[in-house]
PDB file of C-alpha atoms in Angstrom:
ATOM      1  CA  ASP D   1     144.165   6.902  76.070  1.00 60.00           C
ATOM      2  CA  ALA D   2     144.598   6.082  79.729  1.00 66.00           C
ATOM      3  CA  GLY D   3     144.010   2.417  80.410  1.00 92.00           C
ATOM      4  CA  ILE D   4     140.941   2.523  82.590  1.00 96.00           C
ATOM      5  CA  THR D   5     138.082   0.089  82.445  1.00 96.00           C
ATOM      6  CA  GLN D   6     134.933  -0.106  84.500  1.00 97.00           C
ATOM      7  CA  SER D   7     132.669  -3.059  85.033  1.00 97.00           C
ATOM      8  CA  PRO D   8     129.861  -3.559  84.632  1.00 97.00           C
ATOM      9  CA  ARG D   9     129.065  -0.810  82.158  1.00 97.00           C
ATOM     10  CA  HIS D  10     125.363  -1.061  82.828  1.00 97.00           C
ATOM     11  CA  LYS D  11     123.471  -2.519  85.745  1.00 97.00           C
ATOM     12  CA  VAL D  12     119.884  -2.701  86.857  1.00 97.00           C
ATOM     13  CA  THR D  13     119.247  -3.755  90.421  1.00 97.00           C
ATOM     14  CA  GLU D  14     116.568  -3.648  93.046  1.00 97.00           C
ATOM     15  CA  THR D  15     116.380  -1.539  96.157  1.00 97.00           C
ATOM     16  CA  GLY D  16     118.107  -3.171  99.078  1.00 97.00           C
ATOM     17  CA  THR D  17     120.520  -5.333  97.116  1.00 96.00           C
ATOM     18  CA  PRO D  18     124.284  -4.932  97.365  1.00 96.00           C
ATOM     19  CA  VAL D  19     126.133  -3.724  94.301  1.00 97.00           C
ATOM     20  CA  THR D  20     129.840  -3.602  93.570  1.00 98.00           C
ATOM     21  CA  LEU D  21     131.377  -1.594  90.776  1.00 98.00           C
ATOM     22  CA  ARG D  22     134.917  -2.217  89.674  1.00 98.00           C
ATOM     23  CA  CYS D  23     137.509   0.134  88.277  1.00 98.00           C
ATOM     24  CA  HIS D  24     140.662  -1.309  86.781  1.00 98.00           C
ATOM     25  CA  GLN D  25     143.682   0.644  85.566  1.00 97.00           C
ATOM     26  CA  THR D  26     146.807  -0.387  83.729  1.00 96.00           C
ATOM     27  CA  GLU D  27     148.713   2.873  84.305  1.00 93.00           C
ATOM     28  CA  ASN D  28     150.065   2.025  87.763  1.00 93.00           C
ATOM     29  CA  HIS D  29     148.789   5.374  89.037  1.00 94.00           C
ATOM     30  CA  ARG D  30     148.689   5.898  92.757  1.00 93.00           C
ATOM     31  CA  TYR D  31     145.439   7.850  92.977  1.00 93.00           C
ATOM     32  CA  MET D  32     142.010   6.562  92.052  1.00 96.00           C
ATOM     33  CA  TYR D  33     138.647   8.241  92.454  1.00 96.00           C
ATOM     34  CA  TRP D  34     134.960   7.442  92.287  1.00 97.00           C
ATOM     35  CA  TYR D  35     132.523  10.111  91.137  1.00 97.00           C
ATOM     36  CA  ARG D  36     128.855  10.121  90.466  1.00 97.00           C
ATOM     37  CA  GLN D  37     127.250  12.244  87.804  1.00 96.00           C
ATOM     38  CA  ASP D  38     123.675  13.438  88.118  1.00 93.00           C
ATOM     39  CA  PRO D  39     121.753  16.024  86.098  1.00 87.00           C
ATOM     40  CA  GLY D  40     122.187  19.467  87.585  1.00 82.00           C
ATOM     41  CA  HIS D  41     124.961  18.373  89.914  1.00 86.00           C
ATOM     42  CA  GLY D  42     127.871  17.736  87.621  1.00 87.00           C
ATOM     43  CA  LEU D  43     130.508  15.419  89.020  1.00 93.00           C
ATOM     44  CA  ARG D  44     130.601  14.753  92.744  1.00 94.00           C
ATOM     45  CA  LEU D  45     133.342  12.851  94.494  1.00 94.00           C
ATOM     46  CA  ILE D  46     132.275   9.787  96.454  1.00 96.00           C
ATOM     47  CA  HIS D  47     135.571   8.334  97.679  1.00 96.00           C
ATOM     48  CA  TYR D  48     139.147   8.310  96.596  1.00 94.00           C
ATOM     49  CA  SER D  49     142.251   6.251  97.221  1.00 95.00           C
ATOM     50  CA  TYR D  50     145.846   7.388  97.551  1.00 92.00           C
ATOM     51  CA  GLY D  51     147.364   3.944  97.708  1.00 93.00           C
ATOM     52  CA  VAL D  52     146.671   0.311  98.459  1.00 95.00           C
ATOM     53  CA  LYS D  53     144.329   0.174 101.445  1.00 94.00           C
ATOM     54  CA  ASP D  54     144.429   3.958 101.756  1.00 94.00           C
ATOM     55  CA  THR D  55     141.105   5.618 101.110  1.00 95.00           C
ATOM     56  CA  ASP D  56     139.233   8.731 102.103  1.00 93.00           C
ATOM     57  CA  LYS D  57     135.744  10.127 101.804  1.00 93.00           C
ATOM     58  CA  GLY D  58     134.480  12.625  99.295  1.00 92.00           C
ATOM     59  CA  GLU D  59     131.511  14.947  99.523  1.00 90.00           C
ATOM     60  CA  VAL D  60     128.811  12.305  98.893  1.00 95.00           C
ATOM     61  CA  SER D  61     130.164   9.212 100.625  1.00 95.00           C
ATOM     62  CA  ASP D  62     127.097   8.199 102.641  1.00 95.00           C
ATOM     63  CA  GLY D  63     125.810   4.804 101.552  1.00 96.00           C
ATOM     64  CA  TYR D  64     129.039   3.878  99.777  1.00 97.00           C
ATOM     65  CA  SER D  65     132.159   2.018 100.750  1.00 97.00           C
ATOM     66  CA  VAL D  66     135.354   1.373  98.827  1.00 98.00           C
ATOM     67  CA  SER D  67     138.262  -0.970  98.865  1.00 97.00           C
ATOM     68  CA  ARG D  68     141.627  -1.091  97.201  1.00 97.00           C
ATOM     69  CA  SER D  69     143.612  -4.263  97.710  1.00 96.00           C
ATOM     70  CA  LYS D  70     145.751  -3.834  94.599  1.00 96.00           C
ATOM     71  CA  THR D  71     147.138  -0.792  92.871  1.00 96.00           C
ATOM     72  CA  GLU D  72     145.165  -1.506  89.738  1.00 97.00           C
ATOM     73  CA  ASP D  73     141.725  -2.104  91.234  1.00 98.00           C
ATOM     74  CA  PHE D  74     139.385   0.197  93.095  1.00 98.00           C
ATOM     75  CA  LEU D  75     135.993  -1.167  94.107  1.00 98.00           C
ATOM     76  CA  LEU D  76     132.910   0.837  94.969  1.00 98.00           C
ATOM     77  CA  THR D  77     130.215  -0.937  96.960  1.00 98.00           C
ATOM     78  CA  LEU D  78     126.669   0.076  97.623  1.00 97.00           C
ATOM     79  CA  GLU D  79     125.831  -2.033 100.641  1.00 93.00           C
ATOM     80  CA  SER D  80     122.080  -1.694 100.197  1.00 96.00           C
ATOM     81  CA  ALA D  81     121.194   0.150  97.025  1.00 97.00           C
ATOM     82  CA  THR D  82     118.553   2.872  97.093  1.00 97.00           C
ATOM     83  CA  SER D  83     116.781   4.626  94.253  1.00 97.00           C
ATOM     84  CA  SER D  84     118.710   7.812  95.056  1.00 96.00           C
ATOM     85  CA  GLN D  85     121.859   5.983  94.026  1.00 97.00           C
ATOM     86  CA  THR D  86     120.639   5.664  90.470  1.00 97.00           C
ATOM     87  CA  SER D  87     123.359   7.517  88.629  1.00 97.00           C
ATOM     88  CA  VAL D  88     126.287   7.304  86.288  1.00 97.00           C
ATOM     89  CA  TYR D  89     129.455   6.371  88.116  1.00 98.00           C
ATOM     90  CA  PHE D  90     132.871   7.357  86.880  1.00 98.00           C
ATOM     91  CA  CYS D  91     136.232   6.172  88.003  1.00 97.00           C
ATOM     92  CA  ALA D  92     139.221   8.444  87.525  1.00 96.00           C
ATOM     93  CA  ILE D  93     142.948   8.118  88.027  1.00 95.00           C
ATOM     94  CA  SER D  94     145.898  10.429  88.476  1.00 92.00           C
ATOM     95  CA  GLU D  95     149.535   9.584  88.850  1.00 90.00           C
ATOM     96  CA  SER D  96     150.418  11.270  92.124  1.00 83.00           C
ATOM     97  CA  GLY D  97     147.302  13.179  93.068  1.00 80.00           C
ATOM     98  CA  THR D  98     148.967  16.578  92.896  1.00 82.00           C
ATOM     99  CA  TYR D  99     147.037  19.669  91.992  1.00 82.00           C
ATOM    100  CA  GLU D 100     148.812  20.026  88.646  1.00 82.00           C
ATOM    101  CA  GLU D 101     147.791  16.650  87.389  1.00 85.00           C
ATOM    102  CA  THR D 102     145.020  15.829  85.030  1.00 91.00           C
ATOM    103  CA  GLN D 103     142.507  13.239  86.112  1.00 93.00           C
ATOM    104  CA  TYR D 104     141.659  10.707  83.442  1.00 94.00           C
ATOM    105  CA  PHE D 105     138.293   9.058  83.488  1.00 96.00           C
ATOM    106  CA  GLY D 106     136.965   5.614  82.783  1.00 96.00           C
ATOM    107  CA  PRO D 107     134.001   5.029  80.463  1.00 95.00           C
ATOM    108  CA  GLY D 108     131.424   5.112  83.249  1.00 97.00           C
ATOM    109  CA  THR D 109     128.856   2.713  84.686  1.00 97.00           C
ATOM    110  CA  ARG D 110     125.149   3.387  84.413  1.00 97.00           C
ATOM    111  CA  LEU D 111     123.346   2.104  87.473  1.00 98.00           C
ATOM    112  CA  LEU D 112     119.579   1.954  87.770  1.00 98.00           C
ATOM    113  CA  VAL D 113     118.104   1.065  91.146  1.00 97.00           C
ATOM    114  CA  LEU D 114     114.455   0.075  90.934  1.00 96.00           C
TER     115      LEU D 114
ATOM    116  CA  ALA L   1     136.745  26.850  99.547  1.00 81.00           C
ATOM    117  CA  GLN L   2     136.810  26.605  95.802  1.00 88.00           C
ATOM    118  CA  LYS L   3     133.937  27.073  93.442  1.00 94.00           C
ATOM    119  CA  VAL L   4     133.432  26.738  89.702  1.00 96.00           C
ATOM    120  CA  THR L   5     130.413  28.268  88.047  1.00 97.00           C
ATOM    121  CA  GLN L   6     129.233  27.407  84.582  1.00 96.00           C
ATOM    122  CA  ALA L   7     126.223  29.654  84.389  1.00 95.00           C
ATOM    123  CA  GLN L   8     125.107  28.424  80.991  1.00 96.00           C
ATOM    124  CA  THR L   9     123.185  25.228  81.546  1.00 95.00           C
ATOM    125  CA  GLU L  10     122.447  24.693  77.875  1.00 96.00           C
ATOM    126  CA  ILE L  11     123.446  26.463  74.686  1.00 97.00           C
ATOM    127  CA  SER L  12     121.893  25.796  71.324  1.00 98.00           C
ATOM    128  CA  VAL L  13     123.536  26.984  68.110  1.00 97.00           C
ATOM    129  CA  VAL L  14     123.372  26.296  64.437  1.00 97.00           C
ATOM    130  CA  GLU L  15     126.320  24.722  62.718  1.00 97.00           C
ATOM    131  CA  LYS L  16     129.117  27.126  61.740  1.00 97.00           C
ATOM    132  CA  GLU L  17     128.244  29.586  64.478  1.00 97.00           C
ATOM    133  CA  ASP L  18     130.914  30.525  66.986  1.00 97.00           C
ATOM    134  CA  VAL L  19     130.065  29.728  70.576  1.00 98.00           C
ATOM    135  CA  THR L  20     131.681  30.583  73.908  1.00 98.00           C
ATOM    136  CA  LEU L  21     131.260  28.522  77.048  1.00 98.00           C
ATOM    137  CA  ASP L  22     131.826  30.472  80.217  1.00 98.00           C
ATOM    138  CA  CYS L  23     133.683  29.281  83.286  1.00 98.00           C
ATOM    139  CA  VAL L  24     134.096  31.460  86.348  1.00 98.00           C
ATOM    140  CA  TYR L  25     136.044  30.213  89.318  1.00 97.00           C
ATOM    141  CA  GLU L  26     136.615  31.256  92.909  1.00 95.00           C
ATOM    142  CA  THR L  27     139.672  30.551  94.995  1.00 92.00           C
ATOM    143  CA  ARG L  28     141.864  32.365  97.462  1.00 90.00           C
ATOM    144  CA  ASP L  29     144.891  30.424  96.336  1.00 88.00           C
ATOM    145  CA  THR L  30     147.310  31.961  93.892  1.00 88.00           C
ATOM    146  CA  THR L  31     148.543  28.642  92.559  1.00 89.00           C
ATOM    147  CA  TYR L  32     146.045  26.498  90.752  1.00 92.00           C
ATOM    148  CA  TYR L  33     145.187  24.706  87.557  1.00 93.00           C
ATOM    149  CA  LEU L  34     142.108  24.919  85.393  1.00 95.00           C
ATOM    150  CA  PHE L  35     140.789  22.160  83.166  1.00 95.00           C
ATOM    151  CA  TRP L  36     138.182  21.595  80.509  1.00 97.00           C
ATOM    152  CA  TYR L  37     136.601  18.229  79.743  1.00 97.00           C
ATOM    153  CA  LYS L  38     134.200  17.183  77.026  1.00 97.00           C
ATOM    154  CA  GLN L  39     131.459  14.598  77.469  1.00 96.00           C
ATOM    155  CA  PRO L  40     129.962  13.614  74.111  1.00 96.00           C
ATOM    156  CA  PRO L  41     126.636  11.770  73.876  1.00 94.00           C
ATOM    157  CA  SER L  42     128.498   8.469  74.110  1.00 93.00           C
ATOM    158  CA  GLY L  43     129.165   9.359  77.739  1.00 92.00           C
ATOM    159  CA  GLU L  44     132.912   9.239  78.245  1.00 93.00           C
ATOM    160  CA  LEU L  45     134.780  12.188  79.751  1.00 95.00           C
ATOM    161  CA  VAL L  46     137.548  13.461  77.533  1.00 95.00           C
ATOM    162  CA  PHE L  47     140.256  15.781  78.754  1.00 94.00           C
ATOM    163  CA  LEU L  48     140.695  18.861  76.568  1.00 95.00           C
ATOM    164  CA  ILE L  49     143.086  21.294  78.204  1.00 93.00           C
ATOM    165  CA  ARG L  50     144.946  22.181  81.366  1.00 93.00           C
ATOM    166  CA  ARG L  51     146.130  25.680  82.235  1.00 93.00           C
ATOM    167  CA  ASN L  52     148.105  26.868  85.239  1.00 91.00           C
ATOM    168  CA  SER L  53     147.452  30.095  87.087  1.00 91.00           C
ATOM    169  CA  PHE L  54     150.737  31.655  86.026  1.00 90.00           C
ATOM    170  CA  ASP L  55     150.156  31.297  82.336  1.00 87.00           C
ATOM    171  CA  GLU L  56     147.599  33.720  81.000  1.00 85.00           C
ATOM    172  CA  GLN L  57     148.403  33.185  77.379  1.00 85.00           C
ATOM    173  CA  ASN L  58     145.434  32.203  75.322  1.00 87.00           C
ATOM    174  CA  GLU L  59     145.500  28.754  73.841  1.00 88.00           C
ATOM    175  CA  ILE L  60     144.329  27.768  70.397  1.00 89.00           C
ATOM    176  CA  SER L  61     143.931  24.259  69.098  1.00 90.00           C
ATOM    177  CA  GLY L  62     142.252  24.097  65.736  1.00 94.00           C
ATOM    178  CA  ARG L  63     138.718  25.404  66.121  1.00 95.00           C
ATOM    179  CA  TYR L  64     139.050  25.447  69.920  1.00 96.00           C
ATOM    180  CA  SER L  65     140.437  28.361  71.888  1.00 95.00           C
ATOM    181  CA  TRP L  66     140.646  29.196  75.554  1.00 95.00           C
ATOM    182  CA  ASN L  67     140.748  32.623  77.128  1.00 95.00           C
ATOM    183  CA  PHE L  68     142.158  32.719  80.647  1.00 94.00           C
ATOM    184  CA  GLN L  69     141.726  36.013  82.509  1.00 93.00           C
ATOM    185  CA  LYS L  70     142.796  36.152  86.137  1.00 92.00           C
ATOM    186  CA  SER L  71     141.377  39.655  86.499  1.00 92.00           C
ATOM    187  CA  THR L  72     137.882  38.277  86.031  1.00 95.00           C
ATOM    188  CA  SER L  73     138.593  34.751  87.320  1.00 95.00           C
ATOM    189  CA  SER L  74     137.413  33.272  84.081  1.00 96.00           C
ATOM    190  CA  PHE L  75     138.589  30.517  81.795  1.00 96.00           C
ATOM    191  CA  ASN L  76     136.272  30.619  78.823  1.00 97.00           C
ATOM    192  CA  PHE L  77     136.177  28.159  75.957  1.00 97.00           C
ATOM    193  CA  THR L  78     135.324  29.194  72.408  1.00 97.00           C
ATOM    194  CA  ILE L  79     134.484  26.922  69.538  1.00 97.00           C
ATOM    195  CA  THR L  80     134.813  28.577  66.166  1.00 97.00           C
ATOM    196  CA  ALA L  81     132.643  27.423  63.283  1.00 97.00           C
ATOM    197  CA  SER L  82     130.855  24.854  65.422  1.00 97.00           C
ATOM    198  CA  GLN L  83     130.039  21.435  64.062  1.00 97.00           C
ATOM    199  CA  VAL L  84     127.454  18.842  65.004  1.00 97.00           C
ATOM    200  CA  VAL L  85     130.250  16.698  66.460  1.00 96.00           C
ATOM    201  CA  ASP L  86     130.878  19.442  69.014  1.00 97.00           C
ATOM    202  CA  SER L  87     127.553  18.627  70.636  1.00 98.00           C
ATOM    203  CA  ALA L  88     128.440  17.533  74.143  1.00 97.00           C
ATOM    204  CA  VAL L  89     128.442  18.527  77.767  1.00 96.00           C
ATOM    205  CA  TYR L  90     131.524  20.521  78.667  1.00 97.00           C
ATOM    206  CA  PHE L  91     132.911  20.673  82.184  1.00 96.00           C
ATOM    207  CA  CYS L  92     135.297  23.172  83.671  1.00 97.00           C
ATOM    208  CA  ALA L  93     137.327  22.193  86.746  1.00 96.00           C
ATOM    209  CA  LEU L  94     139.668  23.874  89.235  1.00 94.00           C
ATOM    210  CA  SER L  95     142.461  22.278  91.231  1.00 92.00           C
ATOM    211  CA  VAL L  96     144.312  24.333  93.834  1.00 88.00           C
ATOM    212  CA  ASP L  97     147.655  23.942  95.557  1.00 78.00           C
ATOM    213  CA  GLN L  98     146.494  23.220  99.079  1.00 71.00           C
ATOM    214  CA  ALA L  99     149.143  22.252 101.560  1.00 65.00           C
ATOM    215  CA  GLY L 100     148.691  19.156 103.689  1.00 59.00           C
ATOM    216  CA  GLY L 101     146.054  17.320 101.761  1.00 60.00           C
ATOM    217  CA  SER L 102     145.071  15.501  98.644  1.00 63.00           C
ATOM    218  CA  TYR L 103     144.205  17.669  95.711  1.00 77.00           C
ATOM    219  CA  ILE L 104     140.648  17.063  94.703  1.00 84.00           C
ATOM    220  CA  PRO L 105     139.466  19.187  91.798  1.00 89.00           C
ATOM    221  CA  THR L 106     136.231  21.105  91.937  1.00 92.00           C
ATOM    222  CA  PHE L 107     134.023  20.641  88.902  1.00 94.00           C
ATOM    223  CA  GLY L 108     131.430  22.958  87.477  1.00 94.00           C
ATOM    224  CA  ARG L 109     127.988  21.586  86.731  1.00 94.00           C
ATOM    225  CA  GLY L 110     128.624  21.536  83.019  1.00 95.00           C
ATOM    226  CA  THR L 111     127.249  23.268  79.940  1.00 96.00           C
ATOM    227  CA  SER L 112     125.321  21.265  77.412  1.00 96.00           C
ATOM    228  CA  LEU L 113     126.099  22.419  73.890  1.00 98.00           C
ATOM    229  CA  ILE L 114     123.735  21.425  71.129  1.00 98.00           C
ATOM    230  CA  VAL L 115     124.821  22.152  67.596  1.00 98.00           C
ATOM    231  CA  HIS L 116     122.040  21.878  65.039  1.00 97.00           C
ATOM    232  CA  PRO L 117     122.812  21.080  61.422  1.00 95.00           C
TER     233      PRO L 117
END
């Protein structure tokens, strides 16, 4: 199994509060991704990173920011959480980000915004 | 643009039945990879298989088999003699060889398979 952990695994927060989710990998892979999973929508990419301090937006990036100060850590921040951001968040990694590569996923974080 | 369609939102079968999960994809690229992932009730996403666009041989792994047909742009997944442990959401994904950018796969919306004892 790919060494990917996410923290916290579950979180309940209130509307308007900031929230940071952490993804940590031990594979030394260059690419890291944040997805959200919602019923009827499958997996949607929020942001991804192709190296330390190198990030780019995905299809649902509004309301989210990311940071990557070390190869192994990729942080997702909700600056001011809204109820529409209630979701399951998955981190994924791939070695070089090429089209042939498999993405491996972390265990997910369930976020409930009240 | 790429698209992956998993038209079956939910499938319900009784144990020991065979079941096929459909995946239809759209791309103008000739070089691409297709993937299947399994998401059991515990929630994690587990990689099952990867297939490149130049390899149309069917793949069999135990009770699982995959039928890749470029002529119909489909990459279907069959479970033979289904078991309760096969109950999960299954995702199909497409990753294409696009020049000049990062390769972000496109995921289908998933098919929920429920296997009743």
